[in-house]
Amino acid sequence: MSELVRFSKENDVAVITIDNPPVNVLGPGVPEALAGFIEKLENDASIRAAVVIGAGRTFVAGADIREFAKYRSGEKKRPGTLPLLLKIENCRKPVVMAIHGNALGGGLELAMSGHYRVAVPGAKVGQPEVKLGIIPGAAGTQRLPRLAGVAKAIQMCVEGAPIPAQEALECGILDRLIEGDLLAGAVAFAREVAAKPAPKTRERIEKLGTAESNAPLFASARESARKKFRGMMAPLAAIDSIEAATRLPFEEGCQAEQKLFNECLFSDQSKALIHVFFGEREVAKIPDVPADTPLLPVNRVAVIGAGTMGGGIAMVFANAGFSVLLKETDQAALDRGLAAIRKNYAGSVQRGRFTQQFVDERLQLIQPVLSYDGFAAADLIIEAAFESMDLKKQIFGDLDKICKPGAILASNTSSLNIDEIASATSRPQSVIGTHFFSPANVMRLIEIVRGKATGKDVIATCMQLANKIGKIAVLVGNCRGFVGNRMYHAYNRQAMFLVEEGAAVEAVDNAITAFGMAMGPLAVGDLAGLDVGWRIRKESRHLEKPGVRQPLAADRLCELGRFGQKTGAGWYKYDENRRATPDPEVARLIREWSAAANIPQRSVAPEEIVERCIYALINEGARILEEGFALRPVDIDIIFLNGYGFPAWRGGPMFHADLAGLKKVYERICEFHRLHGELWEPAPLLRRLAEQGKTFADYQALSASA
Ligand code: 3HC
Ligand code: NAI
């Protein structure tokens, strides 16, 4: 029998150990071996009960997600997990599932087919399938409501977040928490229940409710899923499947679940979300920075500048338990920064995210300073002062004199050249960009910007540290705007052009949000402040090619003092609650400015709005890839999902391009090139891949093997 699953005996109790590192997925060989051992224990008269346990760090983390593509392509048939689970449930001897780490997806489904479940207090159980664009596919939507009740099953299958063991005990998923040695506790539990009739989850109906009691649950679950998971099919499918559990006998409920599972599995959404699952892990892998690169110790952090970003960054580190020095130039600025931090924390307490005690402890960790006192002991210094090269060079020159050798000197610059900043020091190997996104304490992304001299230990330490503070880091090269903002610039510019060509402001934003973006680009502009882009455009005019089209209306709005939300008016007008409404005056002004600039007016269809904006992203992304500023297409995708509100269920711009077909994308870009000029020149990489009938995924695979 396979080594993936082991069978042993503790006198009268069989112990079945699943040992499929790293996370014991139910990959090929595991279900078969489990089934064999269930038969073995049935046939061994000396055995009265069994314990199923996971080896290593966890119980079972679910089905093997890597196999899903093979089921879709027809290369493999999906293994019948359902019959295995029925076999376990039908076993005449009690089977106790012993959980540590996680029981997720197929792991929880396996656990629910056992007659009892015990767990260590630190364990978690969950049905996270929605996060992969699917629903539980091994009767999870049928057994979970029977154990935990309909409302809990809806919550777990729709949200996908695992719940802690204590909560699982209270709602009936677990039967006991085991302090101390799990295996010993589970074996003792198995002996306690050995003589009792083994309860079958599928036969339990007492928590399934009635049609009347369930109707409002399903109605409100659907309403909130439509809002919270806008555009996603799996959360709604999970609700349908749980509803089937409440209406149909178990076997028919399972058939309904299979049908919904397959619809989800074969959807583009599931392909995209699985791409994201592996992508989030892939971005941590940097070809020339091996996983065993020695890390630099980081215990003390210092932040320069207590403005919008510095304050947020200080909170992020304090939340993770680091002590943080927060430096400003004068007391008033420091007071303002600290007041903003306190206000932010107070909001978190009000919303129930943090307790007052947690916040008090975090505030203790942030030490405000007006000088470089204490900086000599800092392991990591993050500069978040104004976006000015002269200022940053001066600060890095100071840091070079004050900081200890080996300290990491990081800049939060959103656009400036990291090598030039590093040139102000005698240790460019210690200088790196850590580009947090606003608000820093909320947004998950950090672009880690690699300068030409940045040390591998510095890169490895920052990538790992990002994880520690609950962020996702993507390594990028040192180009203007780095990866995210460089691409966003191309996208945003198209949105501005479209309104100048006749599309209404709200029509542009509506088309983009209907595509799935969290916000439309023009509303984002109003939120961030139109003056930011205006200032950058004024400062970088000398870098633009003469004759190339520039946005017009955005600058004019700024000249009128319309900076967006902060002035109560931008592309939209805002009421005192910052609620936006379209402004007829803006529509009139744009028509006037466009006429004066001889921009022909026409009606623009929502499809064109989406293509113009999203294909601009893709074209710039292809350029960035070929120039080597992003390591892989998936790195770009992860940046856009975590920093720019791109819908995860579309997988990111590069994955979206693959699904749309690069030939189609390329041809449309060629058409835009003919119609709208040189900003649309197709990226050579995109042209090559389109002509060869290849995808960005092929390019990634080829680059990996090169
Ligand atoms: N299938 C295939 N590979 C998996 C996997 C899975 N279900 N879960 C994790 N892995 C891989 C990861 O890709 C990673 O591989 P790598 O080292 O090559 O990058 C490795 O296992 C370790 O994973 P993590 O780095 O994520 O390890 P952590 O300790 O940080 O986290 C975990 C462990 C919480 C279990 C996390 O891996 C996780 O959330 N896994 C996915 C769980 C899940 O979604 N399960 C449902 C699967 S679908 C299903 O079961 C359908 C069923 O209803 C029929
Ligand atoms: P901000 O203007 O809100 O804050 C900058 C702060 O730095 C001010 O409080 C200022 O008093 C302080 N400061 C200036 N010189 C200093 C010095 N020598 N020592 C200590 N403090 C000093 O600016 P913001 O928005 O926080 O930006 C900071 C940096 O982060 C910039 O480089 C910016 O490009 C970047 N960034 C900004 C984002 C945003 O959305 N605001 C997003 C990502 C990066």
mmCIF file of N, CA and C in Angstrom, residues 335-433:
data_model
loop_
_atom_site.group_PDB
_atom_site.id
_atom_site.type_symbol
_atom_site.label_atom_id
_atom_site.label_comp_id
_atom_site.label_asym_id
_atom_site.label_seq_id
_atom_site.Cartn_x
_atom_site.Cartn_y
_atom_site.Cartn_z
ATOM 1 N N ASP A 335 2.696 65.992 15.552
ATOM 2 C CA ASP A 335 1.385 65.947 16.220
ATOM 3 C C ASP A 335 0.283 65.579 15.222
ATOM 4 N N ARG A 336 0.365 66.198 14.052
ATOM 5 C CA ARG A 336 -0.639 65.897 13.013
ATOM 6 C C ARG A 336 -0.592 64.421 12.643
ATOM 7 N N GLY A 337 0.621 63.920 12.455
ATOM 8 C CA GLY A 337 0.797 62.509 12.063
ATOM 9 C C GLY A 337 0.250 61.568 13.126
ATOM 10 N N LEU A 338 0.583 61.872 14.388
ATOM 11 C CA LEU A 338 0.124 61.000 15.476
ATOM 12 C C LEU A 338 -1.393 61.072 15.638
ATOM 13 N N ALA A 339 -1.943 62.280 15.441
ATOM 14 C CA ALA A 339 -3.398 62.425 15.562
ATOM 15 C C ALA A 339 -4.083 61.570 14.487
ATOM 16 N N ALA A 340 -3.498 61.571 13.287
ATOM 17 C CA ALA A 340 -4.093 60.773 12.208
ATOM 18 C C ALA A 340 -4.024 59.279 12.546
ATOM 19 N N ILE A 341 -2.902 58.861 13.129
ATOM 20 C CA ILE A 341 -2.754 57.446 13.512
ATOM 21 C C ILE A 341 -3.806 57.097 14.578
ATOM 22 N N ARG A 342 -3.947 57.968 15.573
ATOM 23 C CA ARG A 342 -4.918 57.705 16.647
ATOM 24 C C ARG A 342 -6.334 57.631 16.081
ATOM 25 N N LYS A 343 -6.655 58.527 15.174
ATOM 26 C CA LYS A 343 -8.004 58.571 14.591
ATOM 27 C C LYS A 343 -8.272 57.261 13.817
ATOM 28 N N ASN A 344 -7.240 56.862 13.095
ATOM 29 C CA ASN A 344 -7.343 55.637 12.320
ATOM 30 C C ASN A 344 -7.601 54.424 13.218
ATOM 31 N N TYR A 345 -6.820 54.353 14.313
ATOM 32 C CA TYR A 345 -7.001 53.242 15.261
ATOM 33 C C TYR A 345 -8.373 53.312 15.923
ATOM 34 N N ALA A 346 -8.807 54.541 16.260
ATOM 35 C CA ALA A 346 -10.116 54.680 16.916
ATOM 36 C C ALA A 346 -11.209 54.114 16.005
ATOM 37 N N GLY A 347 -11.075 54.380 14.709
ATOM 38 C CA GLY A 347 -12.037 53.835 13.738
ATOM 39 C C GLY A 347 -12.033 52.318 13.767
ATOM 40 N N SER A 348 -10.835 51.733 13.871
ATOM 41 C CA SER A 348 -10.726 50.265 13.891
ATOM 42 C C SER A 348 -11.383 49.693 15.141
ATOM 43 N N VAL A 349 -11.243 50.413 16.270
ATOM 44 C CA VAL A 349 -11.883 49.940 17.512
ATOM 45 C C VAL A 349 -13.396 50.031 17.345
ATOM 46 N N GLN A 350 -13.849 51.148 16.766
ATOM 47 C CA GLN A 350 -15.286 51.345 16.572
ATOM 48 C C GLN A 350 -15.893 50.247 15.690
ATOM 49 N N ARG A 351 -15.148 49.868 14.654
ATOM 50 C CA ARG A 351 -15.659 48.839 13.748
ATOM 51 C C ARG A 351 -15.471 47.434 14.304
ATOM 52 N N GLY A 352 -14.820 47.350 15.470
ATOM 53 C CA GLY A 352 -14.641 46.033 16.094
ATOM 54 C C GLY A 352 -13.453 45.264 15.540
ATOM 55 N N ARG A 353 -12.601 45.925 14.764
ATOM 56 C CA ARG A 353 -11.463 45.216 14.188
ATOM 57 C C ARG A 353 -10.381 44.976 15.242
ATOM 58 N N PHE A 354 -10.147 45.986 16.074
ATOM 59 C CA PHE A 354 -9.157 45.871 17.152
ATOM 60 C C PHE A 354 -9.824 46.182 18.488
ATOM 61 N N THR A 355 -9.254 45.641 19.583
ATOM 62 C CA THR A 355 -9.719 46.039 20.921
ATOM 63 C C THR A 355 -8.936 47.280 21.332
ATOM 64 N N GLN A 356 -9.487 48.001 22.323
ATOM 65 C CA GLN A 356 -8.785 49.197 22.810
ATOM 66 C C GLN A 356 -7.417 48.806 23.366
ATOM 67 N N GLN A 357 -7.383 47.635 24.021
ATOM 68 C CA GLN A 357 -6.112 47.206 24.622
ATOM 69 C C GLN A 357 -5.054 46.969 23.536
ATOM 70 N N PHE A 358 -5.472 46.315 22.451
ATOM 71 C CA PHE A 358 -4.542 46.063 21.343
ATOM 72 C C PHE A 358 -4.005 47.395 20.812
ATOM 73 N N VAL A 359 -4.916 48.351 20.641
ATOM 74 C CA VAL A 359 -4.527 49.644 20.089
ATOM 75 C C VAL A 359 -3.566 50.371 21.040
ATOM 76 N N ASP A 360 -3.878 50.329 22.355
ATOM 77 C CA ASP A 360 -2.993 50.997 23.323
ATOM 78 C C ASP A 360 -1.586 50.401 23.248
ATOM 79 N N GLU A 361 -1.532 49.064 23.151
ATOM 80 C CA GLU A 361 -0.213 48.413 23.064
ATOM 81 C C GLU A 361 0.529 48.844 21.793
ATOM 82 N N ARG A 362 -0.216 48.947 20.670
ATOM 83 C CA ARG A 362 0.431 49.326 19.395
ATOM 84 C C ARG A 362 0.934 50.768 19.473
ATOM 85 N N LEU A 363 0.130 51.638 20.082
ATOM 86 C CA LEU A 363 0.550 53.041 20.180
ATOM 87 C C LEU A 363 1.824 53.177 21.016
ATOM 88 N N GLN A 364 1.931 52.314 22.032
ATOM 89 C CA GLN A 364 3.149 52.304 22.856
ATOM 90 C C GLN A 364 4.381 51.976 22.012
ATOM 91 N N LEU A 365 4.173 51.167 20.983
ATOM 92 C CA LEU A 365 5.313 50.729 20.159
ATOM 93 C C LEU A 365 5.808 51.827 19.221
ATOM 94 N N ILE A 366 4.948 52.826 18.966
ATOM 95 C CA ILE A 366 5.344 53.896 18.033
ATOM 96 C C ILE A 366 5.948 55.053 18.836
ATOM 97 N N GLN A 367 7.240 55.285 18.591
ATOM 98 C CA GLN A 367 7.928 56.328 19.361
ATOM 99 C C GLN A 367 8.217 57.523 18.462
ATOM 100 N N PRO A 368 7.490 58.653 18.714
ATOM 101 C CA PRO A 368 7.694 59.834 17.859
ATOM 102 C C PRO A 368 9.003 60.535 18.169
ATOM 103 N N VAL A 369 9.737 60.956 17.153
ATOM 104 C CA VAL A 369 11.011 61.666 17.380
ATOM 105 C C VAL A 369 11.168 62.811 16.368
ATOM 106 N N LEU A 370 11.998 63.783 16.770
ATOM 107 C CA LEU A 370 12.262 64.905 15.866
ATOM 108 C C LEU A 370 13.715 64.905 15.391
ATOM 109 N N SER A 371 14.479 63.910 15.849
ATOM 110 C CA SER A 371 15.876 63.855 15.410
ATOM 111 C C SER A 371 16.197 62.414 15.032
ATOM 112 N N TYR A 372 17.445 62.181 14.667
ATOM 113 C CA TYR A 372 17.846 60.821 14.305
ATOM 114 C C TYR A 372 18.258 59.997 15.530
ATOM 115 N N ASP A 373 17.948 60.491 16.722
ATOM 116 C CA ASP A 373 18.282 59.734 17.942
ATOM 117 C C ASP A 373 17.648 58.351 17.871
ATOM 118 N N GLY A 374 18.426 57.348 18.138
ATOM 119 C CA GLY A 374 17.883 55.979 18.129
ATOM 120 C C GLY A 374 18.019 55.301 16.775
ATOM 121 N N PHE A 375 18.275 56.056 15.715
ATOM 122 C CA PHE A 375 18.360 55.468 14.373
ATOM 123 C C PHE A 375 19.548 54.513 14.227
ATOM 124 N N ALA A 376 20.591 54.751 15.044
ATOM 125 C CA ALA A 376 21.781 53.895 14.914
ATOM 126 C C ALA A 376 21.458 52.448 15.263
ATOM 127 N N ALA A 377 20.404 52.237 16.052
ATOM 128 C CA ALA A 377 20.058 50.866 16.445
ATOM 129 C C ALA A 377 19.039 50.238 15.494
ATOM 130 N N ALA A 378 18.508 51.026 14.547
ATOM 131 C CA ALA A 378 17.443 50.495 13.676
ATOM 132 C C ALA A 378 18.005 49.514 12.646
ATOM 133 N N ASP A 379 17.244 48.435 12.392
ATOM 134 C CA ASP A 379 17.658 47.442 11.384
ATOM 135 C C ASP A 379 17.083 47.791 10.013
ATOM 136 N N LEU A 380 15.945 48.481 10.023
ATOM 137 C CA LEU A 380 15.288 48.851 8.767
ATOM 138 C C LEU A 380 14.779 50.272 8.896
ATOM 139 N N ILE A 381 15.130 51.124 7.921
ATOM 140 C CA ILE A 381 14.647 52.502 7.928
ATOM 141 C C ILE A 381 13.838 52.687 6.649
ATOM 142 N N ILE A 382 12.599 53.149 6.783
ATOM 143 C CA ILE A 382 11.785 53.408 5.591
ATOM 144 C C ILE A 382 11.536 54.899 5.494
ATOM 145 N N GLU A 383 11.983 55.480 4.404
ATOM 146 C CA GLU A 383 11.801 56.914 4.192
ATOM 147 C C GLU A 383 10.473 57.133 3.448
ATOM 148 N N ALA A 384 9.617 57.990 4.049
ATOM 149 C CA ALA A 384 8.335 58.331 3.404
ATOM 150 C C ALA A 384 8.133 59.837 3.492
ATOM 151 N N ALA A 385 9.168 60.579 3.104
ATOM 152 C CA ALA A 385 9.076 62.044 3.076
ATOM 153 C C ALA A 385 8.512 62.471 1.715
ATOM 154 N N PHE A 386 8.474 63.769 1.445
ATOM 155 C CA PHE A 386 7.896 64.243 0.179
ATOM 156 C C PHE A 386 8.592 63.598 -1.022
ATOM 157 N N GLU A 387 7.861 63.565 -2.137
ATOM 158 C CA GLU A 387 8.401 62.947 -3.354
ATOM 159 C C GLU A 387 9.329 63.950 -4.062
ATOM 160 N N SER A 388 10.519 64.118 -3.503
ATOM 161 C CA SER A 388 11.470 65.037 -4.126
ATOM 162 C C SER A 388 12.840 64.371 -4.101
ATOM 163 N N MET A 389 13.480 64.309 -5.265
ATOM 164 C CA MET A 389 14.776 63.630 -5.354
ATOM 165 C C MET A 389 15.809 64.323 -4.456
ATOM 166 N N ASP A 390 15.821 65.649 -4.468
ATOM 167 C CA ASP A 390 16.819 66.358 -3.661
ATOM 168 C C ASP A 390 16.658 66.017 -2.190
ATOM 169 N N LEU A 391 15.402 66.045 -1.725
ATOM 170 C CA LEU A 391 15.141 65.753 -0.318
ATOM 171 C C LEU A 391 15.537 64.312 0.005
ATOM 172 N N LYS A 392 15.180 63.394 -0.874
ATOM 173 C CA LYS A 392 15.458 61.981 -0.589
ATOM 174 C C LYS A 392 16.966 61.738 -0.568
ATOM 175 N N LYS A 393 17.683 62.411 -1.464
ATOM 176 C CA LYS A 393 19.144 62.234 -1.477
ATOM 177 C C LYS A 393 19.759 62.772 -0.201
ATOM 178 N N GLN A 394 19.228 63.894 0.232
ATOM 179 C CA GLN A 394 19.751 64.467 1.482
ATOM 180 C C GLN A 394 19.488 63.507 2.648
ATOM 181 N N ILE A 395 18.276 62.966 2.705
ATOM 182 C CA ILE A 395 17.936 62.050 3.805
ATOM 183 C C ILE A 395 18.810 60.790 3.739
ATOM 184 N N PHE A 396 19.002 60.241 2.550
ATOM 185 C CA PHE A 396 19.807 59.009 2.452
ATOM 186 C C PHE A 396 21.283 59.277 2.770
ATOM 187 N N GLY A 397 21.735 60.484 2.435
ATOM 188 C CA GLY A 397 23.097 60.878 2.823
ATOM 189 C C GLY A 397 23.228 60.882 4.339
ATOM 190 N N ASP A 398 22.211 61.445 5.015
ATOM 191 C CA ASP A 398 22.217 61.471 6.486
ATOM 192 C C ASP A 398 22.209 60.035 7.033
ATOM 193 N N LEU A 399 21.335 59.221 6.474
ATOM 194 C CA LEU A 399 21.194 57.847 6.978
ATOM 195 C C LEU A 399 22.512 57.091 6.849
ATOM 196 N N ASP A 400 23.204 57.357 5.735
ATOM 197 C CA ASP A 400 24.487 56.681 5.491
ATOM 198 C C ASP A 400 25.472 56.958 6.628
ATOM 199 N N LYS A 401 25.388 58.177 7.154
ATOM 200 C CA LYS A 401 26.325 58.543 8.230
ATOM 201 C C LYS A 401 25.889 57.945 9.569
ATOM 202 N N ILE A 402 24.582 57.850 9.781
ATOM 203 C CA ILE A 402 24.060 57.506 11.110
ATOM 204 C C ILE A 402 23.831 56.002 11.312
ATOM 205 N N CYS A 403 23.369 55.337 10.278
ATOM 206 C CA CYS A 403 22.872 53.964 10.477
ATOM 207 C C CYS A 403 24.004 52.958 10.571
ATOM 208 N N LYS A 404 23.721 51.845 11.264
ATOM 209 C CA LYS A 404 24.764 50.835 11.441
ATOM 210 C C LYS A 404 24.998 50.088 10.127
ATOM 211 N N PRO A 405 26.175 49.511 9.963
ATOM 212 C CA PRO A 405 26.421 48.732 8.748
ATOM 213 C C PRO A 405 25.410 47.600 8.681
ATOM 214 N N GLY A 406 24.903 47.320 7.488
ATOM 215 C CA GLY A 406 23.955 46.205 7.325
ATOM 216 C C GLY A 406 22.509 46.620 7.503
ATOM 217 N N ALA A 407 22.263 47.846 8.018
ATOM 218 C CA ALA A 407 20.867 48.285 8.152
ATOM 219 C C ALA A 407 20.275 48.442 6.750
ATOM 220 N N ILE A 408 18.993 48.123 6.599
ATOM 221 C CA ILE A 408 18.342 48.253 5.286
ATOM 222 C C ILE A 408 17.805 49.679 5.164
ATOM 223 N N LEU A 409 18.189 50.351 4.099
ATOM 224 C CA LEU A 409 17.740 51.730 3.869
ATOM 225 C C LEU A 409 16.715 51.706 2.733
ATOM 226 N N ALA A 410 15.433 51.881 3.096
ATOM 227 C CA ALA A 410 14.372 51.720 2.099
ATOM 228 C C ALA A 410 13.685 53.041 1.834
ATOM 229 N N SER A 411 13.243 53.226 0.587
ATOM 230 C CA SER A 411 12.454 54.413 0.253
ATOM 231 C C SER A 411 11.065 53.975 -0.187
ATOM 232 N N ASN A 412 10.071 54.746 0.230
ATOM 233 C CA ASN A 412 8.694 54.467 -0.196
ATOM 234 C C ASN A 412 8.345 55.257 -1.458
ATOM 235 N N THR A 413 9.338 55.762 -2.141
ATOM 236 C CA THR A 413 9.049 56.561 -3.331
ATOM 237 C C THR A 413 8.091 55.833 -4.278
ATOM 238 N N SER A 414 7.205 56.610 -4.910
ATOM 239 C CA SER A 414 6.282 55.963 -5.841
ATOM 240 C C SER A 414 6.765 56.095 -7.272
ATOM 241 N N SER A 415 7.847 56.865 -7.499
ATOM 242 C CA SER A 415 8.256 57.041 -8.893
ATOM 243 C C SER A 415 9.744 57.320 -9.093
ATOM 244 N N LEU A 416 10.444 57.691 -8.029
ATOM 245 C CA LEU A 416 11.822 58.163 -8.250
ATOM 246 C C LEU A 416 12.804 57.008 -8.415
ATOM 247 N N ASN A 417 13.942 57.344 -9.030
ATOM 248 C CA ASN A 417 14.945 56.344 -9.379
ATOM 249 C C ASN A 417 15.712 55.876 -8.125
ATOM 250 N N ILE A 418 15.576 54.608 -7.811
ATOM 251 C CA ILE A 418 16.195 54.058 -6.595
ATOM 252 C C ILE A 418 17.725 54.126 -6.687
ATOM 253 N N ASP A 419 18.265 53.944 -7.889
ATOM 254 C CA ASP A 419 19.730 53.995 -8.025
ATOM 255 C C ASP A 419 20.260 55.400 -7.730
ATOM 256 N N GLU A 420 19.485 56.391 -8.169
ATOM 257 C CA GLU A 420 19.937 57.762 -7.894
ATOM 258 C C GLU A 420 19.855 58.045 -6.387
ATOM 259 N N ILE A 421 18.804 57.556 -5.747
ATOM 260 C CA ILE A 421 18.699 57.737 -4.291
ATOM 261 C C ILE A 421 19.883 57.024 -3.620
ATOM 262 N N ALA A 422 20.185 55.815 -4.098
ATOM 263 C CA ALA A 422 21.267 55.018 -3.500
ATOM 264 C C ALA A 422 22.620 55.699 -3.692
ATOM 265 N N SER A 423 22.727 56.502 -4.766
ATOM 266 C CA SER A 423 24.016 57.128 -5.058
ATOM 267 C C SER A 423 24.404 58.152 -3.983
ATOM 268 N N ALA A 424 23.426 58.534 -3.163
ATOM 269 C CA ALA A 424 23.734 59.481 -2.080
ATOM 270 C C ALA A 424 24.371 58.769 -0.891
ATOM 271 N N THR A 425 24.503 57.449 -0.979
ATOM 272 C CA THR A 425 25.096 56.685 0.133
ATOM 273 C C THR A 425 26.383 56.008 -0.325
ATOM 274 N N SER A 426 27.141 55.515 0.659
ATOM 275 C CA SER A 426 28.338 54.755 0.307
ATOM 276 C C SER A 426 28.025 53.256 0.292
ATOM 277 N N ARG A 427 26.716 52.886 0.415
ATOM 278 C CA ARG A 427 26.338 51.475 0.511
ATOM 279 C C ARG A 427 25.074 51.176 -0.317
ATOM 280 N N PRO A 428 25.187 51.338 -1.642
ATOM 281 C CA PRO A 428 24.002 51.125 -2.483
ATOM 282 C C PRO A 428 23.435 49.706 -2.358
ATOM 283 N N GLN A 429 24.270 48.754 -1.898
ATOM 284 C CA GLN A 429 23.770 47.377 -1.724
ATOM 285 C C GLN A 429 22.699 47.294 -0.642
ATOM 286 N N SER A 430 22.671 48.301 0.259
ATOM 287 C CA SER A 430 21.683 48.281 1.354
ATOM 288 C C SER A 430 20.417 49.053 1.009
ATOM 289 N N VAL A 431 20.389 49.663 -0.184
ATOM 290 C CA VAL A 431 19.258 50.540 -0.529
ATOM 291 C C VAL A 431 18.255 49.793 -1.411
ATOM 292 N N ILE A 432 16.976 49.991 -1.100
ATOM 293 C CA ILE A 432 15.909 49.265 -1.798
ATOM 294 C C ILE A 432 14.646 50.127 -1.778
ATOM 295 N N GLY A 433 13.734 49.871 -2.686
ATOM 296 C CA GLY A 433 12.434 50.543 -2.639
ATOM 297 C C GLY A 433 11.410 49.623 -1.992
#
